[in-house]
Amino acid sequence: MHQTVKALGYITILIWLLALILPITVALSLMDIVDAQSIILKEPS
């Protein structure tokens, strides 16, 4: 019983880490995409 509680604790910590890390990575990748598009738009002029 103690091991299952410990495992659930680790799982919840992992889920929290993913929930925190995912939005940050998505925001960073979106910023990279916006930068790339602005560079592409600037090139022809």
XYZ file of N, CA and C in Angstrom:
135
model
N 0.828 -1.203 0.000
C 0.000 0.000 0.000
C 0.870 1.263 0.000
N 1.902 1.236 0.814
C 2.789 2.406 0.903
C 3.446 2.698 -0.444
N 3.809 1.631 -1.183
C 4.480 1.826 -2.479
C 3.537 2.468 -3.494
N 2.257 2.075 -3.467
C 1.306 2.656 -4.424
C 1.104 4.142 -4.144
N 1.055 4.513 -2.875
C 0.919 5.928 -2.507
C 2.140 6.699 -2.986
N 3.321 6.101 -2.811
C 4.568 6.732 -3.253
C 4.558 6.898 -4.775
N 4.121 5.849 -5.486
C 4.058 5.895 -6.944
C 3.084 6.982 -7.400
N 1.935 7.073 -6.735
C 0.966 8.114 -7.082
C 1.564 9.503 -6.863
N 2.342 9.648 -5.811
C 3.006 10.920 -5.550
C 3.961 11.287 -6.671
N 4.763 10.299 -7.110
C 5.698 10.554 -8.211
C 4.944 10.904 -9.489
N 3.837 10.201 -9.740
C 3.052 10.446 -10.953
C 2.472 11.862 -10.935
N 1.948 12.282 -9.776
C 1.380 13.633 -9.693
C 2.462 14.687 -9.898
N 3.656 14.444 -9.360
C 4.772 15.381 -9.551
C 5.130 15.461 -11.037
N 5.179 14.309 -11.714
C 5.485 14.285 -13.145
C 4.429 15.055 -13.933
N 3.156 14.841 -13.589
C 2.073 15.537 -14.291
C 2.193 17.049 -14.083
N 2.503 17.468 -12.849
C 2.681 18.892 -12.563
C 3.831 19.470 -13.382
N 4.952 18.731 -13.448
C 6.103 19.208 -14.221
C 5.729 19.365 -15.689
N 5.030 18.360 -16.242
C 4.604 18.437 -17.639
C 3.665 19.624 -17.845
N 2.728 19.818 -16.910
C 1.766 20.917 -17.025
C 2.478 22.267 -16.997
N 3.580 22.361 -16.259
C 4.328 23.619 -16.186
C 5.246 23.795 -17.391
N 5.876 22.701 -17.837
C 6.874 22.783 -18.909
C 6.212 22.951 -20.281
N 5.095 22.267 -20.523
C 4.457 22.320 -21.841
C 4.098 23.741 -22.286
N 3.392 24.528 -21.475
C 3.061 25.892 -21.924
C 4.296 26.735 -22.223
N 5.358 26.542 -21.432
C 6.590 27.309 -21.645
C 7.201 26.950 -22.999
N 7.286 25.641 -23.297
C 7.873 25.214 -24.563
C 7.008 25.653 -25.734
N 5.684 25.579 -25.583
C 4.775 26.015 -26.647
C 4.953 27.511 -26.902
N 5.045 28.294 -25.828
C 5.223 29.740 -25.973
C 6.542 30.046 -26.676
N 7.606 29.343 -26.293
C 8.909 29.579 -26.915
C 8.880 29.209 -28.392
N 8.264 28.078 -28.736
C 8.205 27.666 -30.135
C 7.343 28.638 -30.937
N 6.269 29.134 -30.347
C 5.436 30.122 -31.038
C 6.231 31.394 -31.302
N 7.026 31.827 -30.330
C 7.858 33.009 -30.519
C 8.864 32.780 -31.644
N 9.443 31.572 -31.697
C 10.391 31.248 -32.765
C 9.692 31.301 -34.119
N 8.474 30.762 -34.200
C 7.725 30.759 -35.462
C 7.423 32.198 -35.888
N 7.007 33.033 -34.956
C 6.702 34.438 -35.264
C 7.965 35.141 -35.754
N 9.097 34.895 -35.100
C 10.363 35.496 -35.531
C 10.711 35.042 -36.939
N 10.556 33.744 -37.214
C 10.882 33.209 -38.533
C 9.982 33.841 -39.593
N 8.698 33.976 -39.312
C 7.769 34.567 -40.276
C 8.110 36.033 -40.527
N 8.475 36.754 -39.491
C 8.805 38.168 -39.664
C 10.072 38.304 -40.512
N 11.027 37.388 -40.323
C 12.254 37.410 -41.126
C 11.907 37.123 -42.588
N 11.024 36.130 -42.809
C 10.622 35.774 -44.174
C 9.904 36.960 -44.824
N 9.049 37.634 -44.067
C 8.311 38.772 -44.612
C 9.249 39.936 -44.923
N 10.289 40.122 -44.137
C 11.209 41.245 -44.335
C 12.142 41.019 -45.532
N 12.437 39.750 -45.845
C 13.463 39.455 -46.845
C 13.232 40.108 -48.214
N 12.017 39.993 -48.816
C 11.882 40.497 -50.196
C 12.148 41.992 -50.337
N 11.824 42.799 -49.344
C 11.948 44.254 -49.495
C 13.395 44.707 -49.536
